[in-house]
Amino acid sequence: MTTFLISAFLLLVLVLLLLLRPFMFPAKVEATSRRQMNAAIYREELEKLEAERTSGSISAADYEIAHAEMRQRLFQDTNEEDDRSVMGSSKITVISLCLFVSVLSAGFYFSLGDATRIAEQGNQQPMTQEGVEAMVSEFAAKMEKDPTNLKGWVMLARSYRILGRNEDAAKAYERAGDFINSDPQLLADYADVLAANANGSFAGKPLKLINEALSLDPNNLMALWLSGTASYTAGNYQAAVQTWEKLAQQLPPGSEEARSIAESISDARTKGGLSSKALVSNKGISGKIEISASLKSQVKSGDIVMVIARKSGERMPVAVLKTSAAEFPMNFALTDALAMNPSAPLSQIAEASIEVRISKTGMAKPEPGDLISAPQTVKVGASNVKLVIDQIRQ
């Protein structure tokens, strides 16, 4: 006990020296880096997870699986950059901080401290791979008894992915059912697992899931990467370049991810015999959008105008233009750059059914109260197309 108290006192002195250094020396000192910020966020999430376990909201198995996922995300951080500093302060602050830390430390020890228990906790071993697998197996058994817990199946699928058990992950995603249908990230994850199980082939369901993910979120990073990879493996190098360039625009310049995707783009250009800039077709549909006088007053600032092009008779959009509502009439242009799936651009179809919708939320799914036009079938390449908003979706 005496050794513990001496150690605790020395640690307290060390902590005070570290805390008081910015106040005792007025020079600016570098502080929090991005990596440290990520660690702080991780600790905050871990505290919330601990609170849920303490309250009984989640089981021990759920806790260990979630904890493993959090550690996996933390390890993926590779960038670090100092972004803030601390300055000097007054003697009153120094004295107050000394008293506060000392009293707080003593209070915590006498109310919560137990040197024996602390020593025992220090000897605990970190969770091993075998321990995580045991937790996942326990959770899987629990899910068999609660098969309608769709969110639980998603959690189990992600746990299997971390362990590299892709076949089990695919089965778990399948049992998640409708829960993943409105989440582009889950759709992309599911497609990735299926493609891995098919030796890298995206034919069939994987490509269908990727297209569904991009229809919900055209900028989803995983879906864009997989879409480009699908085009690349199919030998459609130009489509792969177009897709990956769209992905590259969203990555931090100079990051490891940006360099990796640049290498993939360069490789696709070389194999496809493409120039330094992949050719992009300018063939599209353009024209003006008008609105009836009776509906004009219902358009508010912040409303989103969406021009949607589809293959005739199909529901999946080929291209979508989103812009803020402005003065009418307003011009529009649908091009390959707005393709939902760059491997199936607008220029590759002869004609399209187009319509315009004004949404309060900008959601992809139409909602009652949206202001809409009647769909028109036009030739791709047409200009001076006129779309008139004259209906309210019921």
Short mmCIF file of C-alpha atoms in Angstrom, two decimals, residues 52-361:
data_model
loop_
_atom_site.label_atom_id
_atom_site.label_comp_id
_atom_site.label_asym_id
_atom_site.label_seq_id
_atom_site.Cartn_x
_atom_site.Cartn_y
_atom_site.Cartn_z
CA GLU A 52 -24.61 0.96 -22.11
CA ARG A 53 -23.05 -2.23 -20.77
CA THR A 54 -23.37 -1.01 -17.18
CA SER A 55 -27.03 -0.10 -17.67
CA GLY A 56 -27.75 -3.47 -19.24
CA SER A 57 -28.67 -2.00 -22.64
CA ILE A 58 -26.24 -4.38 -24.37
CA SER A 59 -24.86 -7.79 -23.47
CA ALA A 60 -21.24 -8.66 -22.84
CA ALA A 61 -21.03 -10.26 -26.28
CA ASP A 62 -22.45 -7.15 -27.97
CA TYR A 63 -19.98 -5.03 -26.00
CA GLU A 64 -16.94 -7.04 -27.04
CA ILE A 65 -17.96 -7.05 -30.71
CA ALA A 66 -18.62 -3.31 -30.76
CA HIS A 67 -15.36 -2.72 -28.90
CA ALA A 68 -13.46 -4.74 -31.50
CA GLU A 69 -15.00 -2.69 -34.30
CA MET A 70 -14.03 0.54 -32.57
CA ARG A 71 -10.42 -0.61 -32.24
CA GLN A 72 -10.40 -1.55 -35.91
CA ARG A 73 -11.53 1.97 -36.89
CA LEU A 74 -8.94 3.56 -34.62
CA PHE A 75 -6.08 1.58 -36.17
CA GLN A 76 -7.06 2.81 -39.67
CA ASP A 77 -6.11 6.40 -38.84
CA THR A 78 -2.75 7.26 -40.40
CA ASN A 79 -2.74 11.05 -40.70
CA GLU A 80 -1.57 13.36 -37.99
CA GLU A 81 -1.38 17.13 -38.09
CA ASP A 82 -1.11 19.64 -35.27
CA ASP A 83 -3.97 22.06 -35.36
CA ARG A 84 -4.20 24.01 -32.13
CA SER A 85 -2.03 25.46 -29.35
CA VAL A 86 -2.24 26.58 -25.76
CA MET A 87 -1.02 29.82 -24.21
CA GLY A 88 0.14 31.05 -20.82
CA SER A 89 -2.07 32.08 -17.93
CA SER A 90 -1.93 33.72 -14.49
CA LYS A 91 -0.66 32.65 -11.06
CA ILE A 92 -4.23 32.43 -9.76
CA THR A 93 -4.98 29.84 -12.42
CA VAL A 94 -1.87 27.87 -11.45
CA ILE A 95 -2.80 27.76 -7.75
CA SER A 96 -6.43 26.94 -8.48
CA LEU A 97 -5.46 24.12 -10.81
CA CYS A 98 -3.09 22.62 -8.22
CA LEU A 99 -5.76 22.61 -5.53
CA PHE A 100 -8.43 21.30 -7.89
CA VAL A 101 -6.38 18.37 -9.19
CA SER A 102 -5.11 17.43 -5.72
CA VAL A 103 -8.55 17.50 -4.10
CA LEU A 104 -10.15 15.71 -7.04
CA SER A 105 -7.51 12.96 -7.03
CA ALA A 106 -7.87 12.40 -3.29
CA GLY A 107 -11.64 12.37 -3.51
CA PHE A 108 -11.64 9.79 -6.28
CA TYR A 109 -9.21 7.56 -4.43
CA PHE A 110 -11.08 7.52 -1.12
CA SER A 111 -14.45 7.03 -2.82
CA LEU A 112 -13.43 4.59 -5.56
CA GLY A 113 -9.81 3.59 -5.00
CA ASP A 114 -8.70 0.07 -4.26
CA ALA A 115 -5.00 -0.61 -4.79
CA THR A 116 -5.47 -4.39 -4.88
CA ARG A 117 -8.24 -4.18 -7.47
CA ILE A 118 -6.24 -1.72 -9.56
CA ALA A 119 -3.29 -4.11 -9.56
CA GLU A 120 -5.56 -6.97 -10.61
CA GLN A 121 -7.00 -4.90 -13.45
CA GLY A 122 -3.49 -4.00 -14.59
CA ASN A 123 -2.70 -7.70 -14.90
CA GLN A 124 -5.69 -8.40 -17.15
CA GLN A 125 -4.72 -9.50 -20.64
CA PRO A 126 -6.09 -7.72 -23.74
CA MET A 127 -8.73 -9.47 -25.80
CA THR A 128 -7.10 -12.04 -28.09
CA GLN A 129 -8.19 -13.14 -31.57
CA GLU A 130 -9.55 -16.33 -30.03
CA GLY A 131 -11.46 -14.30 -27.46
CA VAL A 132 -13.05 -12.13 -30.14
CA GLU A 133 -14.03 -15.20 -32.17
CA ALA A 134 -15.60 -16.71 -29.07
CA MET A 135 -17.61 -13.54 -28.50
CA VAL A 136 -18.75 -13.54 -32.14
CA SER A 137 -19.79 -17.18 -31.91
CA GLU A 138 -21.74 -16.43 -28.75
CA PHE A 139 -23.43 -13.50 -30.47
CA ALA A 140 -24.26 -15.69 -33.49
CA ALA A 141 -25.95 -18.21 -31.21
CA LYS A 142 -27.94 -15.39 -29.65
CA MET A 143 -29.06 -14.19 -33.10
CA GLU A 144 -30.36 -17.66 -33.96
CA LYS A 145 -32.73 -17.25 -31.02
CA ASP A 146 -33.71 -13.74 -32.13
CA PRO A 147 -33.85 -13.97 -35.96
CA THR A 148 -36.08 -10.90 -36.40
CA ASN A 149 -33.40 -8.59 -34.99
CA LEU A 150 -32.27 -7.25 -38.38
CA LYS A 151 -29.87 -4.71 -36.89
CA GLY A 152 -28.23 -7.53 -34.97
CA TRP A 153 -27.63 -9.48 -38.18
CA VAL A 154 -25.87 -6.44 -39.67
CA MET A 155 -23.66 -6.19 -36.58
CA LEU A 156 -22.87 -9.89 -36.85
CA ALA A 157 -22.05 -9.55 -40.57
CA ARG A 158 -19.61 -6.73 -39.87
CA SER A 159 -18.00 -8.78 -37.10
CA TYR A 160 -17.52 -11.68 -39.50
CA ARG A 161 -15.91 -9.28 -42.01
CA ILE A 162 -13.39 -8.14 -39.40
CA LEU A 163 -12.50 -11.78 -38.78
CA GLY A 164 -12.23 -12.46 -42.53
CA ARG A 165 -15.17 -14.88 -42.50
CA ASN A 166 -16.77 -13.53 -45.67
CA GLU A 167 -19.04 -16.51 -46.35
CA ASP A 168 -20.58 -16.19 -42.90
CA ALA A 169 -20.77 -12.41 -43.39
CA ALA A 170 -22.75 -12.87 -46.62
CA LYS A 171 -25.24 -15.15 -44.87
CA ALA A 172 -25.67 -12.63 -42.06
CA TYR A 173 -26.20 -9.75 -44.51
CA GLU A 174 -28.83 -11.83 -46.31
CA ARG A 175 -30.70 -12.40 -43.05
CA ALA A 176 -30.60 -8.63 -42.36
CA GLY A 177 -33.17 -8.34 -45.15
CA ASP A 178 -34.83 -4.98 -45.70
CA PHE A 179 -32.72 -3.29 -43.01
CA ILE A 180 -29.86 -2.72 -45.47
CA ASN A 181 -31.96 -1.69 -48.48
CA SER A 182 -32.03 2.01 -47.57
CA ASP A 183 -28.40 2.24 -46.43
CA PRO A 184 -25.89 2.76 -49.29
CA GLN A 185 -22.91 1.85 -47.11
CA LEU A 186 -24.42 -1.48 -46.06
CA LEU A 187 -25.38 -2.26 -49.67
CA ALA A 188 -21.80 -1.58 -50.76
CA ASP A 189 -20.39 -3.68 -47.91
CA TYR A 190 -22.69 -6.57 -48.85
CA ALA A 191 -21.63 -6.29 -52.51
CA ASP A 192 -17.96 -6.35 -51.48
CA VAL A 193 -18.47 -9.53 -49.47
CA LEU A 194 -20.34 -11.27 -52.30
CA ALA A 195 -17.66 -10.31 -54.84
CA ALA A 196 -14.93 -11.61 -52.53
CA ASN A 197 -16.78 -14.91 -52.23
CA ALA A 198 -17.05 -15.06 -56.05
CA ASN A 199 -13.28 -14.69 -56.55
CA GLY A 200 -13.57 -11.00 -57.44
CA SER A 201 -16.47 -11.32 -59.87
CA PHE A 202 -19.12 -8.59 -59.67
CA ALA A 203 -21.54 -10.22 -62.11
CA GLY A 204 -25.11 -10.56 -60.92
CA LYS A 205 -26.09 -9.54 -57.41
CA PRO A 206 -22.90 -7.66 -56.41
CA LEU A 207 -23.24 -5.21 -59.32
CA LYS A 208 -26.96 -4.85 -58.63
CA LEU A 209 -26.24 -3.93 -55.01
CA ILE A 210 -23.56 -1.43 -56.09
CA ASN A 211 -25.99 0.30 -58.46
CA GLU A 212 -28.62 0.45 -55.72
CA ALA A 213 -26.08 2.02 -53.36
CA LEU A 214 -25.12 4.65 -55.95
CA SER A 215 -28.78 5.44 -56.62
CA LEU A 216 -29.12 6.31 -52.92
CA ASP A 217 -25.78 8.11 -52.64
CA PRO A 218 -23.89 8.84 -55.89
CA ASN A 219 -20.83 9.89 -53.87
CA ASN A 220 -20.53 6.86 -51.59
CA LEU A 221 -16.81 6.08 -51.53
CA MET A 222 -17.09 2.31 -51.18
CA ALA A 223 -19.73 2.04 -53.92
CA LEU A 224 -17.66 4.20 -56.29
CA TRP A 225 -14.57 2.11 -55.66
CA LEU A 226 -16.45 -1.14 -56.25
CA SER A 227 -18.19 0.23 -59.36
CA GLY A 228 -14.83 1.21 -60.85
CA THR A 229 -13.37 -2.15 -59.90
CA ALA A 230 -16.29 -3.93 -61.57
CA SER A 231 -15.70 -1.94 -64.77
CA TYR A 232 -11.96 -2.64 -64.60
CA THR A 233 -12.39 -6.40 -64.20
CA ALA A 234 -14.86 -6.38 -67.10
CA GLY A 235 -12.29 -4.65 -69.32
CA ASN A 236 -14.22 -1.36 -69.47
CA TYR A 237 -11.21 0.77 -68.56
CA GLN A 238 -12.69 4.11 -69.60
CA ALA A 239 -15.66 3.61 -67.26
CA ALA A 240 -13.26 2.57 -64.50
CA VAL A 241 -11.23 5.76 -64.96
CA GLN A 242 -14.35 7.95 -64.93
CA THR A 243 -15.64 6.32 -61.76
CA TRP A 244 -12.34 6.42 -59.92
CA GLU A 245 -11.75 10.04 -60.89
CA LYS A 246 -15.08 10.90 -59.30
CA LEU A 247 -13.91 9.04 -56.19
CA ALA A 248 -10.51 10.79 -56.23
CA GLN A 249 -12.17 14.21 -56.09
CA GLN A 250 -13.51 13.36 -52.62
CA LEU A 251 -10.20 12.20 -51.12
CA PRO A 252 -7.77 14.49 -49.26
CA PRO A 253 -4.96 15.49 -51.66
CA GLY A 254 -1.70 13.76 -50.82
CA SER A 255 -3.33 11.13 -48.60
CA GLU A 256 -2.42 7.47 -48.90
CA GLU A 257 -5.89 6.77 -50.28
CA ALA A 258 -5.51 9.50 -52.93
CA ARG A 259 -2.15 8.11 -54.04
CA SER A 260 -3.54 4.59 -54.23
CA ILE A 261 -6.52 5.58 -56.37
CA ALA A 262 -4.23 7.67 -58.62
CA GLU A 263 -2.14 4.56 -59.25
CA SER A 264 -5.28 2.57 -60.10
CA ILE A 265 -6.42 5.29 -62.52
CA SER A 266 -3.01 5.34 -64.19
CA ASP A 267 -3.05 1.56 -64.55
CA ALA A 268 -6.54 1.61 -66.09
CA ARG A 269 -5.49 4.31 -68.58
CA THR A 270 -2.45 2.29 -69.60
CA LYS A 271 -4.39 -0.93 -70.10
CA GLY A 272 -7.18 0.88 -71.95
CA GLY A 273 -4.82 2.83 -74.18
CA LEU A 274 -6.35 6.08 -72.90
CA SER A 275 -4.77 9.51 -72.89
CA SER A 276 -3.89 11.31 -69.67
CA LYS A 277 -7.49 12.42 -69.51
CA ALA A 278 -10.13 9.79 -70.23
CA LEU A 279 -12.52 10.81 -72.95
CA VAL A 280 -15.89 11.93 -71.62
CA SER A 281 -18.83 12.19 -73.95
CA ASN A 282 -20.60 15.52 -74.10
CA LYS A 283 -23.73 13.89 -75.45
CA GLY A 284 -26.63 14.59 -73.10
CA ILE A 285 -30.00 16.32 -72.72
CA SER A 286 -30.48 20.03 -72.09
CA GLY A 287 -33.29 22.55 -71.96
CA LYS A 288 -35.33 24.74 -69.61
CA ILE A 289 -37.50 24.16 -66.56
CA GLU A 290 -40.67 26.19 -66.12
CA ILE A 291 -43.31 26.17 -63.39
CA SER A 292 -47.01 26.95 -63.57
CA ALA A 293 -48.16 30.24 -62.07
CA SER A 294 -50.42 28.43 -59.57
CA LEU A 295 -47.46 26.54 -58.04
CA LYS A 296 -44.75 29.19 -58.21
CA SER A 297 -45.59 30.61 -54.78
CA GLN A 298 -45.01 27.18 -53.19
CA VAL A 299 -41.33 27.15 -54.10
CA LYS A 300 -39.23 28.28 -51.13
CA SER A 301 -35.58 29.12 -50.65
CA GLY A 302 -33.67 25.94 -49.91
CA ASP A 303 -35.92 23.68 -51.99
CA ILE A 304 -34.05 21.22 -54.22
CA VAL A 305 -34.73 20.87 -57.95
CA MET A 306 -33.98 17.39 -59.33
CA VAL A 307 -33.96 16.52 -63.03
CA ILE A 308 -34.07 12.76 -63.44
CA ALA A 309 -33.38 10.68 -66.56
CA ARG A 310 -34.31 7.00 -66.79
CA LYS A 311 -34.36 4.33 -69.43
CA SER A 312 -37.91 4.10 -70.71
CA GLY A 313 -39.89 1.63 -68.59
CA GLU A 314 -37.27 1.40 -65.84
CA ARG A 315 -37.25 2.88 -62.32
CA MET A 316 -33.50 3.15 -61.77
CA PRO A 317 -32.21 6.63 -62.75
CA VAL A 318 -29.47 6.86 -65.36
CA ALA A 319 -28.53 10.44 -64.48
CA VAL A 320 -29.69 12.95 -61.86
CA LEU A 321 -29.10 16.70 -61.65
CA LYS A 322 -29.60 18.32 -58.24
CA THR A 323 -29.58 22.08 -57.80
CA SER A 324 -31.10 24.74 -55.57
CA ALA A 325 -34.38 26.29 -56.66
CA ALA A 326 -33.83 29.66 -58.35
CA GLU A 327 -35.69 31.96 -60.69
CA PHE A 328 -37.82 30.23 -63.29
CA PRO A 329 -37.41 29.45 -66.10
CA MET A 330 -34.05 27.87 -65.31
CA ASN A 331 -31.67 25.99 -67.58
CA PHE A 332 -30.62 22.37 -67.06
CA ALA A 333 -28.15 19.97 -68.66
CA LEU A 334 -27.87 16.23 -68.06
CA THR A 335 -24.49 14.74 -69.05
CA ASP A 336 -22.40 11.64 -68.39
CA ALA A 337 -20.77 13.47 -65.50
CA LEU A 338 -24.11 13.16 -63.67
CA ALA A 339 -24.45 9.43 -64.31
CA MET A 340 -25.57 7.38 -61.32
CA ASN A 341 -23.30 4.59 -62.52
CA PRO A 342 -20.39 5.82 -64.65
CA SER A 343 -20.15 2.40 -66.31
CA ALA A 344 -23.67 2.96 -67.73
CA PRO A 345 -23.66 6.66 -68.77
CA LEU A 346 -26.46 8.60 -70.40
CA SER A 347 -24.63 8.72 -73.75
CA GLN A 348 -24.92 4.94 -74.12
CA ILE A 349 -28.72 4.95 -74.51
CA ALA A 350 -30.71 6.26 -77.47
CA GLU A 351 -33.56 7.88 -75.59
CA ALA A 352 -34.58 8.58 -72.02
CA SER A 353 -37.64 9.43 -69.96
CA ILE A 354 -36.96 12.67 -68.09
CA GLU A 355 -38.89 14.56 -65.46
CA VAL A 356 -38.29 17.27 -62.88
CA ARG A 357 -39.20 17.30 -59.20
CA ILE A 358 -38.92 19.98 -56.50
CA SER A 359 -38.31 18.49 -53.07
CA LYS A 360 -38.24 20.12 -49.64
CA THR A 361 -35.71 17.55 -48.39
#
